[in-house]
PDB file of C-alpha atoms in Angstrom:
ATOM      1  CA  MET Q   2      25.129 -14.396  14.710  1.00 83.00           C
ATOM      2  CA  LEU Q   3      28.241 -16.340  13.791  1.00 90.00           C
ATOM      3  CA  ILE Q   4      31.417 -14.465  12.961  1.00 95.00           C
ATOM      4  CA  LEU Q   5      34.052 -16.592  11.242  1.00 96.00           C
ATOM      5  CA  GLU Q   6      37.524 -15.531  10.156  1.00 96.00           C
ATOM      6  CA  CYS Q   7      38.482 -16.607   6.650  1.00 97.00           C
ATOM      7  CA  PRO Q   8      41.900 -18.308   6.940  1.00 97.00           C
ATOM      8  CA  TYR Q   9      42.804 -17.206   3.395  1.00 97.00           C
ATOM      9  CA  CYS Q  10      42.041 -13.487   3.305  1.00 96.00           C
ATOM     10  CA  GLY Q  11      41.875 -12.861   7.075  1.00 96.00           C
ATOM     11  CA  VAL Q  12      38.488 -11.113   6.952  1.00 96.00           C
ATOM     12  CA  LYS Q  13      36.174 -11.638   9.919  1.00 96.00           C
ATOM     13  CA  ALA Q  14      32.824 -12.154   8.247  1.00 95.00           C
ATOM     14  CA  GLU Q  15      29.294 -12.502   9.564  1.00 94.00           C
ATOM     15  CA  GLU Q  16      27.436 -15.630   8.519  1.00 91.00           C
ATOM     16  CA  THR Q  17      25.419 -13.559   6.020  1.00 94.00           C
ATOM     17  CA  GLU Q  18      28.631 -13.196   3.955  1.00 95.00           C
ATOM     18  CA  LEU Q  19      29.272 -16.929   4.068  1.00 96.00           C
ATOM     19  CA  GLN Q  20      27.713 -20.033   2.569  1.00 96.00           C
ATOM     20  CA  PRO Q  21      27.461 -23.183   4.727  1.00 94.00           C
ATOM     21  CA  GLY Q  22      28.648 -26.432   3.164  1.00 93.00           C
ATOM     22  CA  GLY Q  23      27.750 -29.085   5.723  1.00 88.00           C
ATOM     23  CA  GLU Q  24      29.884 -31.405   7.776  1.00 90.00           C
ATOM     24  CA  ALA Q  25      33.675 -31.313   7.333  1.00 91.00           C
ATOM     25  CA  HIS Q  26      36.071 -34.249   6.986  1.00 87.00           C
ATOM     26  CA  LEU Q  27      33.636 -36.606   5.280  1.00 83.00           C
ATOM     27  CA  LYS Q  28      35.035 -39.587   3.414  1.00 81.00           C
ATOM     28  CA  ARG Q  29      33.504 -39.330  -0.021  1.00 81.00           C
ATOM     29  CA  PHE Q  30      32.180 -42.401  -1.810  1.00 79.00           C
ATOM     30  CA  GLY Q  31      31.128 -42.408  -5.450  1.00 76.00           C
ATOM     31  CA  PRO Q  32      31.017 -44.781  -8.422  1.00 82.00           C
ATOM     32  CA  GLY Q  33      32.313 -48.237  -7.604  1.00 86.00           C
ATOM     33  CA  SER Q  34      31.541 -48.012  -3.901  1.00 87.00           C
ATOM     34  CA  SER Q  35      29.129 -50.315  -2.121  1.00 90.00           C
ATOM     35  CA  PRO Q  36      25.521 -49.150  -1.829  1.00 88.00           C
ATOM     36  CA  GLU Q  37      25.920 -49.003   1.966  1.00 87.00           C
ATOM     37  CA  ASP Q  38      29.010 -46.755   1.769  1.00 85.00           C
ATOM     38  CA  PHE Q  39      27.372 -44.448  -0.757  1.00 84.00           C
ATOM     39  CA  GLU Q  40      24.178 -44.244   1.310  1.00 83.00           C
ATOM     40  CA  ALA Q  41      26.186 -43.418   4.450  1.00 79.00           C
ATOM     41  CA  TYR Q  42      28.092 -40.692   2.565  1.00 80.00           C
ATOM     42  CA  MET Q  43      24.915 -39.155   1.155  1.00 78.00           C
ATOM     43  CA  PHE Q  44      22.639 -39.279   4.181  1.00 83.00           C
ATOM     44  CA  ALA Q  45      24.433 -40.053   7.466  1.00 77.00           C
ATOM     45  CA  ARG Q  46      25.642 -36.999   9.383  1.00 76.00           C
ATOM     46  CA  LYS Q  47      26.806 -36.639  12.976  1.00 75.00           C
ATOM     47  CA  ASN Q  48      24.747 -33.532  13.850  1.00 77.00           C
ATOM     48  CA  PRO Q  49      26.060 -33.393  17.441  1.00 79.00           C
ATOM     49  CA  LYS Q  50      25.071 -31.083  20.227  1.00 88.00           C
ATOM     50  CA  GLY Q  51      28.453 -29.598  21.009  1.00 91.00           C
ATOM     51  CA  VAL Q  52      31.682 -29.289  19.032  1.00 94.00           C
ATOM     52  CA  HIS Q  53      31.179 -29.737  15.304  1.00 93.00           C
ATOM     53  CA  PHE Q  54      33.429 -29.300  12.254  1.00 94.00           C
ATOM     54  CA  GLU Q  55      31.855 -27.645   9.227  1.00 95.00           C
ATOM     55  CA  ARG Q  56      32.640 -26.437   5.717  1.00 96.00           C
ATOM     56  CA  TRP Q  57      32.055 -22.763   4.890  1.00 97.00           C
ATOM     57  CA  ARG Q  58      32.585 -20.665   1.758  1.00 97.00           C
ATOM     58  CA  HIS Q  59      33.505 -16.988   1.893  1.00 97.00           C
ATOM     59  CA  ALA Q  60      30.817 -16.258  -0.706  1.00 96.00           C
ATOM     60  CA  TYR Q  61      30.935 -12.442  -0.634  1.00 95.00           C
ATOM     61  CA  GLY Q  62      34.694 -12.233  -0.178  1.00 94.00           C
ATOM     62  CA  CYS Q  63      37.529 -14.286  -1.619  1.00 95.00           C
ATOM     63  CA  GLY Q  64      35.163 -17.133  -2.589  1.00 96.00           C
ATOM     64  CA  LYS Q  65      37.289 -19.884  -1.049  1.00 97.00           C
ATOM     65  CA  TRP Q  66      36.092 -22.842   1.014  1.00 97.00           C
ATOM     66  CA  PHE Q  67      37.420 -23.282   4.545  1.00 98.00           C
ATOM     67  CA  LEU Q  68      36.674 -25.365   7.628  1.00 97.00           C
ATOM     68  CA  ALA Q  69      35.467 -24.189  11.037  1.00 97.00           C
ATOM     69  CA  ALA Q  70      35.113 -25.711  14.489  1.00 96.00           C
ATOM     70  CA  ARG Q  71      32.194 -24.422  16.524  1.00 95.00           C
ATOM     71  CA  CYS Q  72      29.776 -25.458  19.237  1.00 94.00           C
ATOM     72  CA  THR Q  73      26.264 -26.096  17.939  1.00 91.00           C
ATOM     73  CA  ALA Q  74      24.739 -25.421  21.370  1.00 92.00           C
ATOM     74  CA  THR Q  75      26.396 -22.079  22.177  1.00 93.00           C
ATOM     75  CA  LEU Q  76      27.555 -20.941  18.689  1.00 92.00           C
ATOM     76  CA  GLU Q  77      31.055 -20.431  20.108  1.00 95.00           C
ATOM     77  CA  VAL Q  78      33.610 -20.502  17.290  1.00 96.00           C
ATOM     78  CA  PHE Q  79      36.879 -22.203  18.222  1.00 97.00           C
ATOM     79  CA  GLY Q  80      38.694 -21.441  14.982  1.00 96.00           C
ATOM     80  CA  THR Q  81      38.957 -21.835  11.230  1.00 97.00           C
ATOM     81  CA  TYR Q  82      41.508 -23.500   8.975  1.00 97.00           C
ATOM     82  CA  PRO Q  83      42.098 -24.252   5.255  1.00 97.00           C
ATOM     83  CA  ALA Q  84      39.731 -26.666   3.487  1.00 95.00           C
ATOM     84  CA  GLN Q  85      42.633 -28.789   2.196  1.00 93.00           C
ATOM     85  CA  SER Q  86      43.395 -29.973   5.737  1.00 92.00           C
ATOM     86  CA  SER Q  87      42.730 -33.669   6.256  1.00 90.00           C
ATOM     87  CA  GLU Q  88      42.259 -33.125   9.983  1.00 92.00           C
ATOM     88  CA  PRO Q  89      41.960 -30.166  12.352  1.00 95.00           C
ATOM     89  CA  PRO Q  90      45.247 -28.471  13.324  1.00 95.00           C
ATOM     90  CA  ALA Q  91      46.724 -29.676  16.625  1.00 94.00           C
ATOM     91  CA  ASP Q  92      46.575 -26.190  18.180  1.00 95.00           C
ATOM     92  CA  LEU Q  93      42.843 -25.980  17.431  1.00 96.00           C
ATOM     93  CA  VAL Q  94      42.214 -29.437  18.924  1.00 94.00           C
ATOM     94  CA  ASN Q  95      44.165 -28.422  22.056  1.00 95.00           C
ATOM     95  CA  LYS Q  96      42.163 -25.184  22.306  1.00 95.00           C
ATOM     96  CA  ILE Q  97      38.881 -27.131  22.169  1.00 95.00           C
ATOM     97  CA  LYS Q  98      40.097 -29.680  24.754  1.00 94.00           C
ATOM     98  CA  ALA Q  99      41.160 -26.866  27.095  1.00 94.00           C
ATOM     99  CA  LYS Q 100      37.673 -25.307  26.955  1.00 93.00           C
ATOM    100  CA  ARG Q 101      35.741 -28.588  26.789  1.00 92.00           C
ATOM    101  CA  PRO Q 102      37.607 -31.282  28.788  1.00 91.00           C
ATOM    102  CA  GLU Q 103      34.732 -33.752  28.239  1.00 89.00           C
ATOM    103  CA  TRP Q 104      35.108 -33.523  24.420  1.00 87.00           C
ATOM    104  CA  LYS Q 105      35.928 -36.933  22.950  1.00 84.00           C
ATOM    105  CA  GLY Q 106      37.770 -35.737  19.831  1.00 81.00           C
ATOM    106  CA  TRP Q 107      36.934 -34.929  16.251  1.00 74.00           C
ATOM    107  CA  LYS Q 108      36.647 -38.424  14.731  1.00 73.00           C
TER     108      LYS Q 108
END
C-alpha cells in the first residue's frame, strides 16, 4: 500500500484516502492546438517501469492536489510536493539520483 504525505496539511495518508490523477507535468493542449498535439496530450503517457511523477488529490483530507515521485516497480515513494510546481524540487531530484544513479531525469 502506498503512503503519501500531503505537502499542504502534512498528513501521511494511505492511498485509500487519496485520488490518483495521472501523470504529472503534462503540457496541456486544447482549442487552437494541432490535432497531433491534442492527441498526444489526451492519449500519450510515459508509463515507465521505474521513477514516475504523478498527480494525487487528498480526497478524504484537505482536498488539495499535489504531486508525488515514486517507483512503479517497487512502490517506493521518494517524496511529494505542491501541484503548482512546474518541475520537481531540486532536493527531490537529488534524492532520486542518489538512490537510482541510472535514472535519466524527469523530462
